[in-house]
Short mmCIF file of C-alpha atoms in Angstrom, two decimals:
data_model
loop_
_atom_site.label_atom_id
_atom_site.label_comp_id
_atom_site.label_asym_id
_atom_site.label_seq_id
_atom_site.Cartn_x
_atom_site.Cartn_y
_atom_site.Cartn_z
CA UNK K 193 -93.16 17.42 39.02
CA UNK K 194 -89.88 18.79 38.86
CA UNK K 195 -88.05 19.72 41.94
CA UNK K 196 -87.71 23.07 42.90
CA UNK K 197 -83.91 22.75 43.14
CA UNK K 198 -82.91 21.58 39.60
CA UNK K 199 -85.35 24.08 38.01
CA UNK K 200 -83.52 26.45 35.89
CA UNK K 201 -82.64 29.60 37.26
CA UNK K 202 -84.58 33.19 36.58
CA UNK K 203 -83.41 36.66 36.82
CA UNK K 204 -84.69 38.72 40.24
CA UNK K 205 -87.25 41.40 39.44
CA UNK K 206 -84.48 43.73 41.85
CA UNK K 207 -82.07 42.53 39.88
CA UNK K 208 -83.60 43.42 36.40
CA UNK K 209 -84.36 46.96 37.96
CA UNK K 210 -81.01 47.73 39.37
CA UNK K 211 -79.40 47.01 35.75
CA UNK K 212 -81.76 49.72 34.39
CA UNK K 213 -80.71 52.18 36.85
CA UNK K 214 -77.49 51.53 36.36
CA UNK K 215 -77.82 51.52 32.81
CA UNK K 216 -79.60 55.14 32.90
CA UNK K 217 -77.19 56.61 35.24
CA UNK K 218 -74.60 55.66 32.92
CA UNK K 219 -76.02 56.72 30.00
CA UNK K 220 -76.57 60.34 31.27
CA UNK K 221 -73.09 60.35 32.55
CA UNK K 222 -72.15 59.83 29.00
CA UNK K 223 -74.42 62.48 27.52
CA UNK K 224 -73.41 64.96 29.74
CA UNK K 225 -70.12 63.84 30.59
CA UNK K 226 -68.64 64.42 26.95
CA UNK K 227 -71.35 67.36 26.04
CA UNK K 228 -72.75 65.54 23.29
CA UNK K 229 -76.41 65.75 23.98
CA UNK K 230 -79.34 66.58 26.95
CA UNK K 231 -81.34 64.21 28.97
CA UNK K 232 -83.12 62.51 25.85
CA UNK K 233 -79.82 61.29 24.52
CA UNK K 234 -79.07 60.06 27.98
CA UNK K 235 -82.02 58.11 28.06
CA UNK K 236 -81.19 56.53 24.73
CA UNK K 237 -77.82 55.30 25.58
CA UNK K 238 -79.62 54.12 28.84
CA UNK K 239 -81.57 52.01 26.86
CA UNK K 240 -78.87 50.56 24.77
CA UNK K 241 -76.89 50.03 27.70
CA UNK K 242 -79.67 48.05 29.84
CA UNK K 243 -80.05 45.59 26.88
CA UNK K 244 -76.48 45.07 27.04
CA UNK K 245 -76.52 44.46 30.23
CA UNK K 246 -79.72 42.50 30.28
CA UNK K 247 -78.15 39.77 27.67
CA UNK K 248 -74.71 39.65 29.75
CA UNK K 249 -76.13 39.17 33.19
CA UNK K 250 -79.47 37.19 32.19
CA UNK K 251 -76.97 35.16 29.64
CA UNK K 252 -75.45 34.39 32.87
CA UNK K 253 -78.37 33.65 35.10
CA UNK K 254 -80.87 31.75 32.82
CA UNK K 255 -78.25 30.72 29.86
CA UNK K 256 -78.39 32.96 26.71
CA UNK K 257 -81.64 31.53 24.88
CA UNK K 258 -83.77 33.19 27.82
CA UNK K 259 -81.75 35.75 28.00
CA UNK K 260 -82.37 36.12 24.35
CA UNK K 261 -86.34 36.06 24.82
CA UNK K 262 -86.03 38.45 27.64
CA UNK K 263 -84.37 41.23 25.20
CA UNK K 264 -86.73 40.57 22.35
CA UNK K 265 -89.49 40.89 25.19
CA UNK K 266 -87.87 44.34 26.20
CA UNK K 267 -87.52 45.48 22.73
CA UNK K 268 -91.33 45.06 22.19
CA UNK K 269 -92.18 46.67 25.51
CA UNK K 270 -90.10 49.45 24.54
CA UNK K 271 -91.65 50.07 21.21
CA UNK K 272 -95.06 49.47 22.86
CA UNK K 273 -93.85 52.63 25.38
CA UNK K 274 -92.71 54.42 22.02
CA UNK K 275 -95.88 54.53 20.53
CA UNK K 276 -97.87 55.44 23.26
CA UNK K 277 -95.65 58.22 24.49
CA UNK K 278 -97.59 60.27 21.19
CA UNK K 279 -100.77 59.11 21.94
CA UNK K 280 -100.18 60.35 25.79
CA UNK K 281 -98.44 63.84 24.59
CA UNK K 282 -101.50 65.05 22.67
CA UNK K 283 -104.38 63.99 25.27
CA UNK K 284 -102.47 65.55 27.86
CA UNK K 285 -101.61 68.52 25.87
CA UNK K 286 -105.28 68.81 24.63
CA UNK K 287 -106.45 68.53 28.07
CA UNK K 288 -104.55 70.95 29.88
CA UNK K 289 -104.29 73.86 27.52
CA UNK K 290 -108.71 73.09 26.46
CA UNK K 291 -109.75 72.90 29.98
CA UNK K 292 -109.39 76.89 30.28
CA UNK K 293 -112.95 78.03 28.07
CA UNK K 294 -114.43 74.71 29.01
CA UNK K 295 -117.67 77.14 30.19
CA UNK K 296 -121.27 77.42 29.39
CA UNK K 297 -120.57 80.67 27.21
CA UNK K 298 -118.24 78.55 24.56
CA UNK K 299 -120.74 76.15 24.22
CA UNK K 300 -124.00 78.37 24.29
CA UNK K 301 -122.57 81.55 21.77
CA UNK K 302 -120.63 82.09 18.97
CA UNK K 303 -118.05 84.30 17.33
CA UNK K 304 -121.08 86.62 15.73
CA UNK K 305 -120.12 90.72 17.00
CA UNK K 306 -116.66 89.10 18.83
CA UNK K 307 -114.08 91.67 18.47
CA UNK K 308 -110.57 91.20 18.96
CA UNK K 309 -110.24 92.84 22.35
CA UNK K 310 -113.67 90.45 23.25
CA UNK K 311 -112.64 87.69 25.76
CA UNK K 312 -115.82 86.09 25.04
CA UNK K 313 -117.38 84.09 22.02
CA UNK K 314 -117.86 79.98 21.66
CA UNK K 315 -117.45 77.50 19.41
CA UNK K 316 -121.69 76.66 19.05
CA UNK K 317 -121.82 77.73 15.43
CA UNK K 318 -118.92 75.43 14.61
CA UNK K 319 -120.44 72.48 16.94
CA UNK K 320 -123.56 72.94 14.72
CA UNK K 321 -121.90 72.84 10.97
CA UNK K 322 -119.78 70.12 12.36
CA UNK K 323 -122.46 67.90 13.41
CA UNK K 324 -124.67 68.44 10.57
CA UNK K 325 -121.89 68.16 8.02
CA UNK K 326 -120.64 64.90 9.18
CA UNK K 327 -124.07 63.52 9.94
CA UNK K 328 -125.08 64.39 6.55
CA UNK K 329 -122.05 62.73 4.81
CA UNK K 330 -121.95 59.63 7.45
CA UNK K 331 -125.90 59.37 5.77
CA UNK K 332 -124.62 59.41 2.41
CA UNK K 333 -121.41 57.48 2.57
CA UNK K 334 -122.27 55.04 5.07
CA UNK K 335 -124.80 53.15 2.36
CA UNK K 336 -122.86 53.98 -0.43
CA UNK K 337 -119.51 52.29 0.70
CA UNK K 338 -121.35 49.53 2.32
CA UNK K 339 -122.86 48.17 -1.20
CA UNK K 340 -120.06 48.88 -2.59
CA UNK K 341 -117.60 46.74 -0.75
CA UNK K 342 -120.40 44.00 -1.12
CA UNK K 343 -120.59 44.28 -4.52
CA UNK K 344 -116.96 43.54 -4.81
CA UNK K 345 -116.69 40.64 -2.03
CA UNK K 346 -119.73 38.89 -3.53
CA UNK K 347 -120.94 39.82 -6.98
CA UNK K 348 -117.79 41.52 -8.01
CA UNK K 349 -116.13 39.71 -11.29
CA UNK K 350 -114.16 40.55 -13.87
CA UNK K 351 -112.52 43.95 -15.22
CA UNK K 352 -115.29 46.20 -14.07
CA UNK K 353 -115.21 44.85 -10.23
CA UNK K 354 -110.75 45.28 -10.94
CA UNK K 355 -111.33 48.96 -12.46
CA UNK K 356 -113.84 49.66 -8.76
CA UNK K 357 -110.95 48.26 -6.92
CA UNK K 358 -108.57 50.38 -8.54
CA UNK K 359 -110.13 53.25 -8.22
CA UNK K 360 -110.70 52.96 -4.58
CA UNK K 361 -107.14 52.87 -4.16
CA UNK K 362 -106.50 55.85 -6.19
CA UNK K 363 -109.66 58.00 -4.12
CA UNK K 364 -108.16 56.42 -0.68
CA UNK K 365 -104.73 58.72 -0.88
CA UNK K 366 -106.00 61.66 -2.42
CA UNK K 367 -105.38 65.50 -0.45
CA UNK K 368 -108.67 66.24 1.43
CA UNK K 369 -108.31 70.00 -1.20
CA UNK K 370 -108.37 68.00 -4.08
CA UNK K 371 -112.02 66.70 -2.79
CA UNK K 372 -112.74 70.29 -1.73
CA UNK K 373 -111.87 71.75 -5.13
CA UNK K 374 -114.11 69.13 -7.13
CA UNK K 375 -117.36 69.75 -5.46
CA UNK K 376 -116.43 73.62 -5.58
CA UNK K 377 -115.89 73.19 -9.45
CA UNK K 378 -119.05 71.06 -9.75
CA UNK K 379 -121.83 71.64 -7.12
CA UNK K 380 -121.01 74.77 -5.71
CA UNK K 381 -120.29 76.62 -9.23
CA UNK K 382 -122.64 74.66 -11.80
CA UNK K 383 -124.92 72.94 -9.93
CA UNK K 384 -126.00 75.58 -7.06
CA UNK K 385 -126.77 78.41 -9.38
CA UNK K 386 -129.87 76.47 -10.33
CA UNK K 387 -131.42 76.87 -7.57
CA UNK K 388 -129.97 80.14 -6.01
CA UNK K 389 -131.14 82.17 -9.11
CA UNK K 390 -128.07 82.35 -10.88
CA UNK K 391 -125.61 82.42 -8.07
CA UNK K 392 -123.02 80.05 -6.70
CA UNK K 393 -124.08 79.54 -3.25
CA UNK K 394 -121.95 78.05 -0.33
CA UNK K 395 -123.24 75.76 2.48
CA UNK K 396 -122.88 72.80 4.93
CA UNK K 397 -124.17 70.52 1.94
CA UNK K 398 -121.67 71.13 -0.18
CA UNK K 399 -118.89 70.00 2.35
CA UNK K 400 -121.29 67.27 3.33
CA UNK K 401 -120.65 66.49 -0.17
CA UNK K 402 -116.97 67.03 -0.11
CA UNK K 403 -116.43 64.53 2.95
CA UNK K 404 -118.58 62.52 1.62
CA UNK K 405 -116.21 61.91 -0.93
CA UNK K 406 -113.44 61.44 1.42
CA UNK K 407 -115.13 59.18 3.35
CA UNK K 408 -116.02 56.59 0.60
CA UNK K 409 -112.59 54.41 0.37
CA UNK K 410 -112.21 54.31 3.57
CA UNK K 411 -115.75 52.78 4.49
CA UNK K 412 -115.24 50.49 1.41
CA UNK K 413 -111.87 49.15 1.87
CA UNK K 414 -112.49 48.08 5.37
CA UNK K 415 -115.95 46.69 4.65
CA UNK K 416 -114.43 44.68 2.04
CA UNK K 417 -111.88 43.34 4.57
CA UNK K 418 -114.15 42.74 7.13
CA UNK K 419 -116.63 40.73 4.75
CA UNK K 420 -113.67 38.78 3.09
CA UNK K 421 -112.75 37.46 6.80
CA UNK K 422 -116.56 35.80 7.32
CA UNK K 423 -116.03 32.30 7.36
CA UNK K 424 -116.98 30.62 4.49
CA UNK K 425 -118.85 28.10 5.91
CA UNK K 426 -121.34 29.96 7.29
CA UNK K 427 -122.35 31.32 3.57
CA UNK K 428 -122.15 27.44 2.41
CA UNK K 429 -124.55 26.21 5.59
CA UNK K 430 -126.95 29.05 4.56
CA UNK K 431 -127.18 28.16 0.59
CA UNK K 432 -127.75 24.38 1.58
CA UNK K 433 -130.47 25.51 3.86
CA UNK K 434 -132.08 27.27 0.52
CA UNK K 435 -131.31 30.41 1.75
CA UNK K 436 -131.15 33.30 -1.05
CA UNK K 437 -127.47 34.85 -1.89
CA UNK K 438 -129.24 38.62 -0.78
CA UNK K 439 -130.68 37.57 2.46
CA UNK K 440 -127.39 35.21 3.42
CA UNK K 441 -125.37 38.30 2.86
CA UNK K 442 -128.23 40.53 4.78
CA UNK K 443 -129.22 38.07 7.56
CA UNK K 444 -125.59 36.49 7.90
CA UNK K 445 -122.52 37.72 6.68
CA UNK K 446 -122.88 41.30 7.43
CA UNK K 447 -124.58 40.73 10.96
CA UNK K 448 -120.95 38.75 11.61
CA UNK K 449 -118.57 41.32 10.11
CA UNK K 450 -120.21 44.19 11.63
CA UNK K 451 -117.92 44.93 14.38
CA UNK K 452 -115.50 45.61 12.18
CA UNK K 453 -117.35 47.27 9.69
CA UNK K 454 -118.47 49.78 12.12
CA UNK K 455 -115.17 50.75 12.92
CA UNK K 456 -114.17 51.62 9.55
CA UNK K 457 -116.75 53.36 9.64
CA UNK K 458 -115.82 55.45 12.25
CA UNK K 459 -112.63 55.50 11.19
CA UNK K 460 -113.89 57.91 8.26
CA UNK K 461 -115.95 59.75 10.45
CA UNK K 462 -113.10 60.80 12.49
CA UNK K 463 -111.08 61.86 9.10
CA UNK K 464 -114.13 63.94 7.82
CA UNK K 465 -114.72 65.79 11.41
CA UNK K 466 -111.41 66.62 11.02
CA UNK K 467 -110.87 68.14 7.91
CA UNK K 468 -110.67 72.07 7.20
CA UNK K 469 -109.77 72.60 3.47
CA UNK K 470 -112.98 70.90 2.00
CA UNK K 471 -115.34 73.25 4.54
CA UNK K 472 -113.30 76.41 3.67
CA UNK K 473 -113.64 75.90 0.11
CA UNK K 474 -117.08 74.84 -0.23
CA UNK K 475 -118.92 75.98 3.29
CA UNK K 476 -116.46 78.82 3.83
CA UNK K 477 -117.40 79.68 7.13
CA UNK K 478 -119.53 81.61 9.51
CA UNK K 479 -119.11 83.97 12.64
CA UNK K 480 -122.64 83.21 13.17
CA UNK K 481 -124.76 80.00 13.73
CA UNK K 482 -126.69 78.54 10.87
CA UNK K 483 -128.77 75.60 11.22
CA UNK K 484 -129.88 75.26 7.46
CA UNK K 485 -126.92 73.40 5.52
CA UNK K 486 -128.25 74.74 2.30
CA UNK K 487 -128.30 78.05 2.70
CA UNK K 488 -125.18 80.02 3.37
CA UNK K 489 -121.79 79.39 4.91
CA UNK K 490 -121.35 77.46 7.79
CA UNK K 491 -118.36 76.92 10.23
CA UNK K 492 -117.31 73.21 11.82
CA UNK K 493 -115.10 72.86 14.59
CA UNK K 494 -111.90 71.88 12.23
CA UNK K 495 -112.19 75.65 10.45
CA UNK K 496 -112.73 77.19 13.32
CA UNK K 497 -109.87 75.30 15.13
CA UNK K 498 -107.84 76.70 12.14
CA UNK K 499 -109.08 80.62 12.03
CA UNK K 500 -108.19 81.20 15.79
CA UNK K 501 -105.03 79.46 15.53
CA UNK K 502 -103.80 82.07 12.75
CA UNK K 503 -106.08 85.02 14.62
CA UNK K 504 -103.84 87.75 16.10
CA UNK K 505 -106.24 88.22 19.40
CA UNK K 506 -104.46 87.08 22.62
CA UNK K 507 -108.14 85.15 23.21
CA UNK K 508 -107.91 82.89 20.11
CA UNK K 509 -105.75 80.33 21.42
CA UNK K 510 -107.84 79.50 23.97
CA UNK K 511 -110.50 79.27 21.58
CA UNK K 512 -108.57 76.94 19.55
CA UNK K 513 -107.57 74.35 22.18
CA UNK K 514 -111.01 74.21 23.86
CA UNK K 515 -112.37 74.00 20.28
CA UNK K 516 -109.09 71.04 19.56
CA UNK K 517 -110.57 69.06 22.93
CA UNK K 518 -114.14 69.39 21.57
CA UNK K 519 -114.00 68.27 18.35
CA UNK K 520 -112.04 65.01 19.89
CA UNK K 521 -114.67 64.60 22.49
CA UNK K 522 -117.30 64.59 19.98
CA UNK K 523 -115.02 61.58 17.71
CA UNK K 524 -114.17 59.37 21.10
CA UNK K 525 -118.09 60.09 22.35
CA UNK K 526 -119.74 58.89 18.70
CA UNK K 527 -117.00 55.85 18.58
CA UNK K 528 -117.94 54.76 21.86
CA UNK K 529 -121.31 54.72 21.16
CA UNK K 530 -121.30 53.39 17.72
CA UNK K 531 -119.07 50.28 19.37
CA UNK K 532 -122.07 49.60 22.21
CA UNK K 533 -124.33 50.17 19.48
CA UNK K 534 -122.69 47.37 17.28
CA UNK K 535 -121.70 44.85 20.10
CA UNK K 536 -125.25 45.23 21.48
CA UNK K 537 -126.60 43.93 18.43
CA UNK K 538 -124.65 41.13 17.80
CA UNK K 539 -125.25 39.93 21.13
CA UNK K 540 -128.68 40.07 20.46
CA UNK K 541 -128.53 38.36 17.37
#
């Protein structure tokens, strides 16, 4: 044991804290001192000064390669602080400003007969299309992107399995309108006529259809990460059992990866629940509620979000945030669940 005398000295917590006060008191002094900026610039400067400070006095104190770790250490706190500050700024604003039609009426009506002078009206329609849009394309892509990315982490050879690859990473950056304008051009004003007797029809499908789309790279690229980080091993112990390749990959390597594949998974569901140009093209929208998603134009929470935003009525806004808080409600509760869901499962297993 080393004695407590020779150990190497460390900076005081007090110490540490009355450096960053200085350091901020300075800083503003500076900023407002020589008019050069407001209390954000102040706390800048305050943060370049207390690292200063911190490597002089802890260069001191515990000799300059702690003191050195210690600023790194700050650095990454700060950034850490930085990111969050975001994260913080939009629950809190979605909170505060939402809270104020958080009432049985916006959940239980919607905008059908709502005049502009009408303090009334919900967001139920939208809740509907939104649900039943994403539930429909989470049904189509979910599959889809799930063979897909297995296809290409354990059949996938050659220049075909290279062209799917590619073309993932084209589909993964493409504008949401660009997805929006292709089922538009294809179901809504070729195939829909068919069976609307001649007429291009809108509805829920169609931006089902649209997301779905959207939703496709996303699900496969991260299922295809999360299936190439399954051990090897465990595929090799289940081939010398005399396992088959399609019930190793069913019974063991996407039981392991799916954690991971589930929240990719979400992670598109939260980009399709949020989209509004696909829905306005395709679905374009509904003051009334409509539970069939192949007949007519429906409204999701994202549209809506968007049409009282730009609406002239003094009520809108309102509308809008409480809509905003919603539709983010709706994300976090369905993530939540979906990560019980998963980790409840593999526990089982």
């Amino acid at each position: 044991m080393t004695p407590d005398n020779i150990r190497s000295q460390k900076l005081h917590p007090g110490l540490n804290i009355g450096i960053a006060v200085a350091a901020l008191v300075v800083g503003m002094a500076v900023a407002y001192g020589f008019g050069i900026g407001n209390y954000v610039l102040g706390v800048v400067l305050g943060v370049v000064f207390y690292l200063v400070g911190l490597q002089i006095v802890a260069g001191r104190i515990e000799g300059r390669r702690a003191a050195r770790d210690r600023m790194w250490k700050t650095l990454i706190y700060a950034a850490c602080v930085l990111a969050i500050l975001p994260l913080a700024s939009v629950v809190w604003t979605l909170i505060s400003k939402g809270v104020g039609r958080l009432d049985g009426d916006f959940f239980g009506s919607s905008m059908n007969n709502i005049g502009a002078r009408d303090p009334d009206g919900g967001a139920y329609h939208a809740i509907i299309g939104t649900l039943e849009q994403v539930g429909i394309a989470t049904l189509m892509a979910v599959p889809l992107g799930v063979l897909g990315a297995i296809y290409l982490v354990e059949y996938g050879r050659g220049k075909f399995a290279t062209t799917v690859r590619f073309f993932v990473d084209v589909m993964t950056g493409i504008p949401s309108i660009v997805a929006g304008l292709f089922i538009l051009s294809f179901w809504v004003l070729i195939v829909s006529p068919w069976f609307n007797n001649g007429t291009p029809r809108f509805s829920g499908f169609a931006a089902s259809l649209a997301l779905t789309v959207l939703m496709l790279p996303t699900i496969v690229r991260s299922t295809e990460e999360m299936l190439r980080l399954v051990p090897g091993p465990l595929r090799e112990g289940a081939y010398a059992l005399g396992v088959p390749q399609w019930k190793t990959i069913l019974k063991v390597v996407v039981p392991t990866a799916l954690p991971g594949i589930v929240t990719g998974v979400m992670l598109a569901v939260a980009r399709a629940a949020g989209e509004t140009a696909p829905v306005l093209l395709v679905a374009g929208g509904a003051a009334a509620i409509n539970f069939d998603p192949f007949a007519g134009g429906q409204q999701s929470l994202s549209l809506f979000v968007y049409q009282q935003a730009g609406d002239a009525s003094r009520y809108a806004p309102a509308r809008a945030w409480t809509a905003a808080l919603t539709l983010v409600a709706i994300v976090l509760v369905l993530t939540v669940a979906a990560k019980l869901l998963a980790r409840r499962n593999s526990l089982s297993k």
